[in-house]
C-alpha positions as a Python dict, from the first residue, in 0.01 Angstrom:
ca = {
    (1, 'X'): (0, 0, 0),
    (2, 'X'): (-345, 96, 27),
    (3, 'X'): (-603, -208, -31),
    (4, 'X'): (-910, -186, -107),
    (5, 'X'): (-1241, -438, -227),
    (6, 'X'): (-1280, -293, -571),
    (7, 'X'): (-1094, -30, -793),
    (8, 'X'): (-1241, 173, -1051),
    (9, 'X'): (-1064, 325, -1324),
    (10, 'X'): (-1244, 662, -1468),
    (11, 'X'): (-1586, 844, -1432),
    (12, 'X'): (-1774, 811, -1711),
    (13, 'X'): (-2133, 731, -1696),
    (14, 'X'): (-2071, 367, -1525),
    (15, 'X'): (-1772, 442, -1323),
    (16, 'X'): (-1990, 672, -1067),
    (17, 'X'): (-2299, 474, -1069),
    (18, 'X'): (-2095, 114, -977),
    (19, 'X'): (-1887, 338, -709),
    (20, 'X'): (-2245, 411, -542),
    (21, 'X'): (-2390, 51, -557),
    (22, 'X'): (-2074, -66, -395),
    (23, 'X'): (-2052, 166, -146),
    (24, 'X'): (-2388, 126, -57),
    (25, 'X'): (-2291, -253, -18),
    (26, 'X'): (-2022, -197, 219),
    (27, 'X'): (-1752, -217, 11),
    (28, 'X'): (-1429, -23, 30),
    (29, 'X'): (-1392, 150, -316),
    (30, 'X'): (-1130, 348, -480),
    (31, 'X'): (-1202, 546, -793),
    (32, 'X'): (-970, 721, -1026),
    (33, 'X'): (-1041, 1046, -1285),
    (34, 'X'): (-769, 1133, -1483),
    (35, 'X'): (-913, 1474, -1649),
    (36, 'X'): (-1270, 1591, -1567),
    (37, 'X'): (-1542, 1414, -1366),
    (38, 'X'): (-1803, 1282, -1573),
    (39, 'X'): (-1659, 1136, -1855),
    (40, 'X'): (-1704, 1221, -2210),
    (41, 'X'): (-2102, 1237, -2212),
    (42, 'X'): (-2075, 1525, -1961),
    (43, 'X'): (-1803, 1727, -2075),
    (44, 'X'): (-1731, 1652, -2423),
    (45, 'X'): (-2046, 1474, -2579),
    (46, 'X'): (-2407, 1479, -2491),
    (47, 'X'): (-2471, 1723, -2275),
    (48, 'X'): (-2269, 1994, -2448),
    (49, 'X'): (-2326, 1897, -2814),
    (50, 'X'): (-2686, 1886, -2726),
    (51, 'X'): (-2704, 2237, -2539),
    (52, 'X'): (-2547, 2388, -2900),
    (53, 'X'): (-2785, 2187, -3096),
    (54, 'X'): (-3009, 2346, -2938),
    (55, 'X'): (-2912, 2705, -2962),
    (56, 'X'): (-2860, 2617, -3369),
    (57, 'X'): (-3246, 2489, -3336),
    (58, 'X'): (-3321, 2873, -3192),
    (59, 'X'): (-3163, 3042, -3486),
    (60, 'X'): (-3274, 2800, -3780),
    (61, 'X'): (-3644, 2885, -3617),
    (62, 'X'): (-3570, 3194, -3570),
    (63, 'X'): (-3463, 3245, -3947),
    (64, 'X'): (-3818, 3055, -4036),
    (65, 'X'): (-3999, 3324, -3818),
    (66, 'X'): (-4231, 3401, -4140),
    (67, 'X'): (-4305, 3065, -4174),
    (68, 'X'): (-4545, 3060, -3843),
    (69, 'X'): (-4657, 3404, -3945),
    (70, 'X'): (-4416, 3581, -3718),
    (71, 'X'): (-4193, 3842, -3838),
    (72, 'X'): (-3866, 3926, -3691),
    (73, 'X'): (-3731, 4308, -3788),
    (74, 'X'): (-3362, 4272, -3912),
    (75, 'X'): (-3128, 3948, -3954),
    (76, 'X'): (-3098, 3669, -3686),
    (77, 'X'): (-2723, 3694, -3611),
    (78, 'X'): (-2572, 3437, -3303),
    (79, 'X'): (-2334, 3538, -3035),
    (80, 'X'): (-2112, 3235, -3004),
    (81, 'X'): (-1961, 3359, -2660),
    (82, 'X'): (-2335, 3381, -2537),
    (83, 'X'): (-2402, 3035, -2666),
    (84, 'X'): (-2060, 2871, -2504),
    (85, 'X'): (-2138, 3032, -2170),
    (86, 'X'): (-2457, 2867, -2217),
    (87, 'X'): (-2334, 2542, -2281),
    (88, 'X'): (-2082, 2597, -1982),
    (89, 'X'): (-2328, 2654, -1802),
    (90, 'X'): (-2543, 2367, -1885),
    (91, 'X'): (-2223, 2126, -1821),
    (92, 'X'): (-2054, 2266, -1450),
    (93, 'X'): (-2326, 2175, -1267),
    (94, 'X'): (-2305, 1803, -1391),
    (95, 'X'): (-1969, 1779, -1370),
    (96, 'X'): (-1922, 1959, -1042),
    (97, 'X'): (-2196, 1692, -912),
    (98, 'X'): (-2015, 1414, -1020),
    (99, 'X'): (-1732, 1480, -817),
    (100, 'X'): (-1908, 1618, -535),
    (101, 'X'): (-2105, 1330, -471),
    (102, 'X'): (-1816, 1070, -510),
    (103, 'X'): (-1606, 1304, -258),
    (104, 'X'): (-1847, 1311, -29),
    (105, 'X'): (-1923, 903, -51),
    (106, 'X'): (-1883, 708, 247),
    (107, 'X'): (-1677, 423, 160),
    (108, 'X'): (-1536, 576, -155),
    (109, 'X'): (-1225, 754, -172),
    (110, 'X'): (-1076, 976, -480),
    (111, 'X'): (-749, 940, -655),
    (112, 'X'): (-668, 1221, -886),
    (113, 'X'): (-422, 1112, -1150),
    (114, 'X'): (-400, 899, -1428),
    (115, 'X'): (-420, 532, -1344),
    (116, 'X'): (-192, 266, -1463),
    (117, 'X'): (-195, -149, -1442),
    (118, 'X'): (135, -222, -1249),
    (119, 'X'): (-1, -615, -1210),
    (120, 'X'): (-285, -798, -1197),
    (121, 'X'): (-486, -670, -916),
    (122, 'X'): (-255, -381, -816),
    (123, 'X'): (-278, -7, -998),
    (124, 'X'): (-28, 256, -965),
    (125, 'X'): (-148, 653, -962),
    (126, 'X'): (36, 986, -850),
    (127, 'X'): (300, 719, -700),
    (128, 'X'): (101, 512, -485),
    (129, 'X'): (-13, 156, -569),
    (130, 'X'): (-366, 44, -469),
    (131, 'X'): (-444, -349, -475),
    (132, 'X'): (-820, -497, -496),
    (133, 'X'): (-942, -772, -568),
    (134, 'X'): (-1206, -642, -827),
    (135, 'X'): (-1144, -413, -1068),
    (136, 'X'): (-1381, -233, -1327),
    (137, 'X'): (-1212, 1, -1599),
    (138, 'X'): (-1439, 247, -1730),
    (139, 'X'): (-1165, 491, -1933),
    (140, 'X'): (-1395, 601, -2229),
    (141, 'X'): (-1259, 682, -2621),
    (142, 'X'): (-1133, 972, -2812),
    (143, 'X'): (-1127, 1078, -3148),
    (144, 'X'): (-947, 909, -3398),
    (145, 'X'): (-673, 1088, -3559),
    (146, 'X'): (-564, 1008, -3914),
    (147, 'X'): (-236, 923, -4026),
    (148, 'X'): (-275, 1211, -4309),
    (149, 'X'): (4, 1394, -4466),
    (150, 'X'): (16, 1742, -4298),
    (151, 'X'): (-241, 1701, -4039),
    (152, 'X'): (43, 1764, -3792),
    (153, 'X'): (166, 2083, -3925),
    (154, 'X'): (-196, 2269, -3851),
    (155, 'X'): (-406, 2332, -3633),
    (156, 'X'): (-716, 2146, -3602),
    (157, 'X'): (-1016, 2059, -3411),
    (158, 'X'): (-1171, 1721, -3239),
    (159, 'X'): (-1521, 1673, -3098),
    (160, 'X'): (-1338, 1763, -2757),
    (161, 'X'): (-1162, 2092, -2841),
    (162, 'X'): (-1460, 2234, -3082),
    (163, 'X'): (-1623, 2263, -2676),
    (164, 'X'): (-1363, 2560, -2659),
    (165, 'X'): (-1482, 2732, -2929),
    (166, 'X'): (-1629, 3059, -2849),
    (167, 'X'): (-1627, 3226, -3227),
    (168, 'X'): (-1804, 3122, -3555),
    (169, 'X'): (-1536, 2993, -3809),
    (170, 'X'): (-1574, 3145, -4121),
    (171, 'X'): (-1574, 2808, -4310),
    (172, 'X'): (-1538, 2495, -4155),
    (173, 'X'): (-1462, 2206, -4274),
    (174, 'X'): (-1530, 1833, -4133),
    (175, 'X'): (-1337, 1521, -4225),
    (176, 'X'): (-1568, 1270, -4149),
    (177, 'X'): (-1988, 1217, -4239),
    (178, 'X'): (-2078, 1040, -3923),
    (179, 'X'): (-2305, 1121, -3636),
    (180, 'X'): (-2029, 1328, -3489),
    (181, 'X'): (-1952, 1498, -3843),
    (182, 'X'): (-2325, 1566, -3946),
    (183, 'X'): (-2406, 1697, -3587),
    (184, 'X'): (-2162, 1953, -3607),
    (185, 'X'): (-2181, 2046, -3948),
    (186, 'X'): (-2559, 2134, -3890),
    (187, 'X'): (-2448, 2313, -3598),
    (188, 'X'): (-2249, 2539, -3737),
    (189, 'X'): (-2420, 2585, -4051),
    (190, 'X'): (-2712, 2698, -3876),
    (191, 'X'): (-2442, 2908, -3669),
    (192, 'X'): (-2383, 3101, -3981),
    (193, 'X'): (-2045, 2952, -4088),
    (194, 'X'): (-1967, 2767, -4423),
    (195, 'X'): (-1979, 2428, -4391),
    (196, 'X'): (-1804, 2141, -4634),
    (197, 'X'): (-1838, 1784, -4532),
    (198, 'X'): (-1589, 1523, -4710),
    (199, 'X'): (-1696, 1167, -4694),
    (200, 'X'): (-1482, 898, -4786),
    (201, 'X'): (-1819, 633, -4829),
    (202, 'X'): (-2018, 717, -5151),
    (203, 'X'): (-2301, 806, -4877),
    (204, 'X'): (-2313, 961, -4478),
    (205, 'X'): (-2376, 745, -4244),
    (206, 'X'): (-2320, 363, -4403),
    (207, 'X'): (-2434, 188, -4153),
    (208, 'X'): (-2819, 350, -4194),
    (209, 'X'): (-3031, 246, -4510),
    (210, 'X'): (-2974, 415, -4797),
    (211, 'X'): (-3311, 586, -4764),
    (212, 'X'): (-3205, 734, -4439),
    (213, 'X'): (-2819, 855, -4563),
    (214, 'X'): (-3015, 991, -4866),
    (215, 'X'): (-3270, 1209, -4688),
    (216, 'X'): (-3032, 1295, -4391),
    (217, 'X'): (-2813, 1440, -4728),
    (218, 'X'): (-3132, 1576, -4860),
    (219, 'X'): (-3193, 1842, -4639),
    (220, 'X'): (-2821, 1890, -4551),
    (221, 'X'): (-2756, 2022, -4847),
    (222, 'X'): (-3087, 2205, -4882),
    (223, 'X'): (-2957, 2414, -4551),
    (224, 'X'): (-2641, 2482, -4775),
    (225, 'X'): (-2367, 2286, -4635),
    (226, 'X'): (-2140, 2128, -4939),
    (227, 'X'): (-2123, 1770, -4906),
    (228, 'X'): (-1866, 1622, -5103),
    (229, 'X'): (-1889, 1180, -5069),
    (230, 'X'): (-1706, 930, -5227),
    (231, 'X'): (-1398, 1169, -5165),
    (232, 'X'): (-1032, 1072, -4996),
    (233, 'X'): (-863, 1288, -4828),
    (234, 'X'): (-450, 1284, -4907),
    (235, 'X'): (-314, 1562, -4746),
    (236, 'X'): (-347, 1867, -4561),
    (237, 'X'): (-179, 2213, -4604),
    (238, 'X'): (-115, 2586, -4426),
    (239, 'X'): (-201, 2855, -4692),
    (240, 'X'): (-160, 3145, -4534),
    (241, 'X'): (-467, 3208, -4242),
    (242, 'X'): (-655, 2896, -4429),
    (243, 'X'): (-616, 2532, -4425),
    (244, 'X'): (-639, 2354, -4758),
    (245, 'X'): (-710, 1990, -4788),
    (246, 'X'): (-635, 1813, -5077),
    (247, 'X'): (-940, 1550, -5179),
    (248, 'X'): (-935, 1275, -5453),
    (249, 'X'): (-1254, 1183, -5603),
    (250, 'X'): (-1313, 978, -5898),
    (251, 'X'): (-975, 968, -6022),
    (252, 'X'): (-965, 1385, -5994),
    (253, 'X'): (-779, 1582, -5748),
    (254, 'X'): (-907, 1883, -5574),
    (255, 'X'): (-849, 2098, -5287),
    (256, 'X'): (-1082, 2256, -5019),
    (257, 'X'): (-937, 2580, -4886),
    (258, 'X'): (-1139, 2677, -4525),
    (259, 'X'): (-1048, 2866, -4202),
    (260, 'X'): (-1108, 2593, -3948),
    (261, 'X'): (-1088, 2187, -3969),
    (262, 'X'): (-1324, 1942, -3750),
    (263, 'X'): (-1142, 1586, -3725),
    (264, 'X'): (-1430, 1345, -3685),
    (265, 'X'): (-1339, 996, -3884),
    (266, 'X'): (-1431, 771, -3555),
    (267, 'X'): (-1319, 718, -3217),
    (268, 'X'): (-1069, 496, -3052),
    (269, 'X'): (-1061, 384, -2680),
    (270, 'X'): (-848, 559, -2427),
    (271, 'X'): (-635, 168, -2351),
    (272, 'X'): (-278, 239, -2504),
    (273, 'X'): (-183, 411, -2204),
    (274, 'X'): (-322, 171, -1939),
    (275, 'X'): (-37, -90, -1847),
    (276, 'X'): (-293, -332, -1979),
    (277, 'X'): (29, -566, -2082),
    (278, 'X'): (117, -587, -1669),
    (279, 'X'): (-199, -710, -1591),
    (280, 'X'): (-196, -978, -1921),
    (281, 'X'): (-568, -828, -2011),
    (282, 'X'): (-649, -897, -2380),
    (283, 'X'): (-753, -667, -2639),
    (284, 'X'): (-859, -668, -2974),
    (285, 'X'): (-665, -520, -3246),
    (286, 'X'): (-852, -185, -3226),
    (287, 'X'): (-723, -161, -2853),
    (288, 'X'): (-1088, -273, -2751),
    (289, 'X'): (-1102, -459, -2431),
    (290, 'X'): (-1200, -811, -2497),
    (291, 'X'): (-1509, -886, -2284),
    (292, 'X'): (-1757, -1145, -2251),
    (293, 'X'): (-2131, -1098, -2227),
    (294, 'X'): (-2130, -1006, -1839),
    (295, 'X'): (-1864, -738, -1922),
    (296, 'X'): (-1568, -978, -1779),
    (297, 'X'): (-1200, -964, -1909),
    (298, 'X'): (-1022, -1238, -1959),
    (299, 'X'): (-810, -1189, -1620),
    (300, 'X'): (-1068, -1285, -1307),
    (301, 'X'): (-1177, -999, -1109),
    (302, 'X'): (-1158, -758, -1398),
    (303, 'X'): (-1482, -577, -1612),
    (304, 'X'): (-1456, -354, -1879),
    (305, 'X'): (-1724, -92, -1908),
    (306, 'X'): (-1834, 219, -2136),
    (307, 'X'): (-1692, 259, -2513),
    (308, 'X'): (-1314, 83, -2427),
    (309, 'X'): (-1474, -229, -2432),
    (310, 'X'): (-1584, -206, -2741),
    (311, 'X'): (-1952, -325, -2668),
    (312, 'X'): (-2171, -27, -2779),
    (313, 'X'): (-2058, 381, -2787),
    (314, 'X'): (-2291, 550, -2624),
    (315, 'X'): (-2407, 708, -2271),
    (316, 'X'): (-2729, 454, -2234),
    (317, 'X'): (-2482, 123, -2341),
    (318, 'X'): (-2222, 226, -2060),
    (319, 'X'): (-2475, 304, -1817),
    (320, 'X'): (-2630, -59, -1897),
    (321, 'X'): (-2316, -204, -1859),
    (322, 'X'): (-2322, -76, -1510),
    (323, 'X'): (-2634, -203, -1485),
    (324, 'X'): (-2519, -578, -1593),
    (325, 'X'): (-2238, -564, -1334),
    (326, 'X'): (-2417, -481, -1037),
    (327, 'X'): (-2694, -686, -1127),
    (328, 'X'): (-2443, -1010, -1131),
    (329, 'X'): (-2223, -909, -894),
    (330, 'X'): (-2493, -779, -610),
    (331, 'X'): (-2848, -917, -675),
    (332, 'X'): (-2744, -1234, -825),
    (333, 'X'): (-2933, -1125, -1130),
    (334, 'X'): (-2750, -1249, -1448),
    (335, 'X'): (-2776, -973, -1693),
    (336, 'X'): (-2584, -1010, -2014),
    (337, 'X'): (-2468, -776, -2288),
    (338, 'X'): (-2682, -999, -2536),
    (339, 'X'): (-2995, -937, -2364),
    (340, 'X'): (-3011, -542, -2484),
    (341, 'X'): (-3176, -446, -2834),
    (342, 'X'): (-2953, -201, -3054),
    (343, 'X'): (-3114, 213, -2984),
    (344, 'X'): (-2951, 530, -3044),
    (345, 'X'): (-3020, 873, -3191),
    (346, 'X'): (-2878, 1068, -3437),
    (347, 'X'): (-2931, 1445, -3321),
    (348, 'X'): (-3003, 1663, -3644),
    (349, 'X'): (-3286, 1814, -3685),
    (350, 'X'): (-3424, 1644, -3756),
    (351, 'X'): (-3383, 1360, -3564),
    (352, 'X'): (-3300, 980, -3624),
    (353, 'X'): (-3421, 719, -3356),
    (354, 'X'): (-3287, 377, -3415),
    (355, 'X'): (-3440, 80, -3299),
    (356, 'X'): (-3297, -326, -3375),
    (357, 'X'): (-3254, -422, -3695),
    (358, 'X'): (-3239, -195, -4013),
    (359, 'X'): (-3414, -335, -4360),
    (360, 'X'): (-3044, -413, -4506),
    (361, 'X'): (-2965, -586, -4200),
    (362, 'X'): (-3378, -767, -4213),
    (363, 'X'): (-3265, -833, -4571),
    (364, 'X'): (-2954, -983, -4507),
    (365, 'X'): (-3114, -1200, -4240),
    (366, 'X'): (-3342, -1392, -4522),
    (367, 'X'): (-3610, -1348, -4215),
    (368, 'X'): (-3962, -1348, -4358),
    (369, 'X'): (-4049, -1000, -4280),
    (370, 'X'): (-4301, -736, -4330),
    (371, 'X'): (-4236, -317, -4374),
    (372, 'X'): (-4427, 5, -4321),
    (373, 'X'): (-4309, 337, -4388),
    (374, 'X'): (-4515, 691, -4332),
    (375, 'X'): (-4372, 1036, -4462),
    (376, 'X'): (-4337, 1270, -4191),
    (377, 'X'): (-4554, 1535, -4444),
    (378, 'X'): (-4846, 1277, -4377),
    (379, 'X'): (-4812, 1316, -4021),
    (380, 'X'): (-5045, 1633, -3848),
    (381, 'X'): (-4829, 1682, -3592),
    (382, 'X'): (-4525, 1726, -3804),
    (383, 'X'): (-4749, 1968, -4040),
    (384, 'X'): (-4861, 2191, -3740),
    (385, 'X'): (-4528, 2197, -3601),
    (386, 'X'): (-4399, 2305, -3962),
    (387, 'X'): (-4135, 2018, -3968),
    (388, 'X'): (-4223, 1775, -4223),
    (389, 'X'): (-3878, 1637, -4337),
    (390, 'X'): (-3811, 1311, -4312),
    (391, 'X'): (-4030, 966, -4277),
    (392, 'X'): (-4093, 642, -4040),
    (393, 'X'): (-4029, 258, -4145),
    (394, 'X'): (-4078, -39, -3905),
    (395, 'X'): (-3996, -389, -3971),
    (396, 'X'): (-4175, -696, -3826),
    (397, 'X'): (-4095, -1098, -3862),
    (398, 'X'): (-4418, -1232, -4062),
    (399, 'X'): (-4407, -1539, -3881),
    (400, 'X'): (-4371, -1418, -3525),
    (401, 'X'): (-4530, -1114, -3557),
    (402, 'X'): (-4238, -960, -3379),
    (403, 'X'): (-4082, -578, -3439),
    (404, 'X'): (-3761, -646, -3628),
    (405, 'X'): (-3683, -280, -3631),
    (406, 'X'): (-3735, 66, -3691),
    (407, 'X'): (-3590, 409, -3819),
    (408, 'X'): (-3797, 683, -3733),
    (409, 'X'): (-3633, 993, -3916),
    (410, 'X'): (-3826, 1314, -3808),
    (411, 'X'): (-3974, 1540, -3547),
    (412, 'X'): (-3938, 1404, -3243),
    (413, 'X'): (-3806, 1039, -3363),
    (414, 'X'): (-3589, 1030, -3091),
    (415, 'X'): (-3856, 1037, -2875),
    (416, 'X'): (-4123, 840, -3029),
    (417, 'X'): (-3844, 511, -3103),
    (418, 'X'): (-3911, 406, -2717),
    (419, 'X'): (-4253, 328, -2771),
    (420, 'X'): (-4120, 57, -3050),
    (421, 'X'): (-3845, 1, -2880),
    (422, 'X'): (-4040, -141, -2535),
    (423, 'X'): (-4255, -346, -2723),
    (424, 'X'): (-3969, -525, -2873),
    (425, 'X'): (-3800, -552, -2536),
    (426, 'X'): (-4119, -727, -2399),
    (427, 'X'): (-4082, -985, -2731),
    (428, 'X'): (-4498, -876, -2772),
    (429, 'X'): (-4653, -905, -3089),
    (430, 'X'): (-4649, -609, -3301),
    (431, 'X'): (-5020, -620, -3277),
    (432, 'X'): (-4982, -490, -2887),
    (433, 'X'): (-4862, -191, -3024),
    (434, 'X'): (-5135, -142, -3327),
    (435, 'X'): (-5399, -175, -3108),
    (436, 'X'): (-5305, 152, -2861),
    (437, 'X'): (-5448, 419, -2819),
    (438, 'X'): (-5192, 688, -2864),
    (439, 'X'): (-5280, 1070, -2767),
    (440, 'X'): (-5368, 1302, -3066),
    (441, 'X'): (-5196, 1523, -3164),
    (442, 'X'): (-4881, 1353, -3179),
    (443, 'X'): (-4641, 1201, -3375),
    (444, 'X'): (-4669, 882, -3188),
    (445, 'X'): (-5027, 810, -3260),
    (446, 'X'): (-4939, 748, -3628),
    (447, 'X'): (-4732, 478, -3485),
    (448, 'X'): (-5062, 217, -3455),
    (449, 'X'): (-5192, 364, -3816),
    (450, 'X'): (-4810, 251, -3949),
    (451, 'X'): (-4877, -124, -3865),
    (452, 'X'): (-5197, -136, -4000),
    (453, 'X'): (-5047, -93, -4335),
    (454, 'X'): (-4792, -297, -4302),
    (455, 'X'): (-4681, -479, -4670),
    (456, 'X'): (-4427, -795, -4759),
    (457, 'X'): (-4069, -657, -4742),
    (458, 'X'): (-3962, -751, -5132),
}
């Protein structure tokens, strides 16, 4: 029985990073992939989605052409197999590199096979059972699938297979109006397919102001993709080459007849198939490992990284979860979960950078707070650039003169959130920030001119 000083279970973004700390450390570590090296991020999420978000960008510009004075003879037609080699392209050498370097570790060897609990500290794959005393399960999530009356009698797509595509669907539709869901339907829209969107919330994206759902829906629909909220899907059907799905909204039934369907209603984490039960590790009643805020399960010796634990869904939160581990575990640093700020994106175009607390949740709070918003029209940067959709709002506590938050919908807002976002993280006054001097022309330097103006959140 081969024994080792730590175990990890998949490669997603913390997986290989924690392998190469404790291998540098002289530890003795085993690490298991299942499918393909790199997790979700590199094969079936960021580094994909983003490489076809990007090729969409090219044609919607492209399209505008006349816009910036440039003319383009003929229409702007996209060859899908060009744009999946691309993306392939983009994603081997990631992937490959991932494996590479882990297989050519010192102090790190490479199980193949899918990795199950068989007790505590021992874990069974391709018929051999490794023991450690530490273990750290980084498995990842997958899309949610819908207990919806025909959905198993057709054929339909997840975030994961839509990477195989290599044709344009003639109309797609997407079950879902979340970040996946609204990625992907400006995608392909911009593609050249019909695109419906059915929502089940009376907006996209609930858990963003209803300012933000709004615009995002705004110029959604003003690229022509049918949005149809506040509407439950009952059923699913084959009609012939097309799929029709069957939609309830306000008390009337409809159908939406299309040639491809895009599940994307949430994700769930990869834990059902685990042995989790022969090791007695708890999780929540979404299948969540239950974790405390140093990432530790409630059996000793065990962590829970990445989206199974159920602690933040993204690439930065699992690699900061890495980051928390080693910290406690080799430079007797104590990191905790608590001590990050909420950040993410939203990638259309365009963009939606997320910092803290939005105004709902600032309004909930009863905190004492103080708002500025800017429309991205009133920005130069945005206006030379010809991208003027969208607009910025930052909250900050009155009394401690604190950023709250911010939701920075427009060009470059992904970008520009880490400027808030690092002031918040050094608990400076907002004033810090104000005071910069930002480089012109930018979107950034309206940042300071924003908190000048700032107004009593009513």
């Amino acid at each position: 029985m081969p024994n080792y000083d730590a175990i990890i279970i998949g490669t997603g973004q913390a997986g290989p990073a924690l392998t190469r700390r404790l291998a540098a450390a002289g530890w003795n570590v085993a690490i298991i992939e299942r499918k393909l090296f790199g997790g979700t991020c590199v094969n079936t999420g960021c580094t994909p989605t983003k490489t076809l978000v990007a090729s969409a960008y090219a044609a919607h510009v492209a399209r505008r052409a006349a816009d910036y004075g440039v003319k383009i003879e003929g229409a702007v037609n996209v060859d899908m197999k060009a744009v999946k080699a691309r993306k392939d392209a983009v994603v081997a050498p990631s992937r490959n590199g991932v494996e590479r370097s882990l297989k050519r570790l010192k102090g790190c060897t490479v199980y193949e096979g899918h990795a199950r609990f068989a007790a505590e500290k021992k874990v069974a794959v391709n018929g051999t059972e490794l023991t450690a005393d530490r273990i750290f399960i980084n498995v990842g999530a997958r899309a949610v699938i819908p207990p919806l009356a025909g959905l198993d009698q057709v054929s339909y797509l997840t975030n994961s297979s839509m990477m195989d595509i290599d044709f344009l669907p003639p109309h797609l539709v997407i079950l879902g109006g979340s970040y996946i869901g609204l990625e992907f339907a400006q995608m392909y829209r911009r593609f050249g397919s019909k695109v419906t969107l059915i929502e089940l919330a009376p907006r996209l994206i609930a858990r963003e102001d209803e300012d933000i759902s709004q615009a995002i829906a705004d110029f959604l629909r003003e690229e022509g993709i049918d949005l149809r909220l506040d509407s439950k899907v009952v059923g699913v059907e084959k009609q012939g080459n097309s799929i029709a799905v069957k939609v309830e909204s306000e008390g009337k039934a409809s159908q939406v007849v299309g040639t491809h369907l895009l599940v994307a209603v949430g994700r769930r984490p990869n834990t059902d198939d685990l042995g989790l039960d022969k090791a007695t590790i708890a999780i929540d009643a979404h299948g969540y490992i239950q974790v405390d805020d140093q990432l530790r399960t409630n059996v000793a010796g065990i962590w829970a990284m990445g989206d199974c634990n159920g602690r933040g869904a993204f690439t930065h939160t699992s690699w900061n979860d890495f980051e928390i581990v080693a910290a406690n575990l080799l430079d007797n640093d104590a990191r905790r979960v608590s001590d990050r700020i909420t950040a993410y994106a939203l990638y259309t175009d365009p963009p939606l950078g997320r910092a803290g607390m939005t105004e709902s949740q600032v309004r909930k709070s009863g905190k004492p707070a103080l708002i500025a918003t800017m429309a991205m029209q009133d920005v130069s940067r945005a206006n030379e650039k010809g991208e003027t959709k969208g607009f910025m709002k930052i909250l900050v506590d009155r009394e401690s003169k604190q950023i709250l938050g911010a939701s920075l919908l427009g060009l470059s807002g992904d970008e520009v959130i880490h400027c808030i976002l690092d002031v918040m993280y050094a608990k400076a006054p907002y004033t810090v920030l104000q005071r910069a001097m930002h480089i012109h022309p930018t979107v950034s330097e309206f940042i300071p001119t924003m908190l000048e103006d700032l107004q009593p959140l009513q």
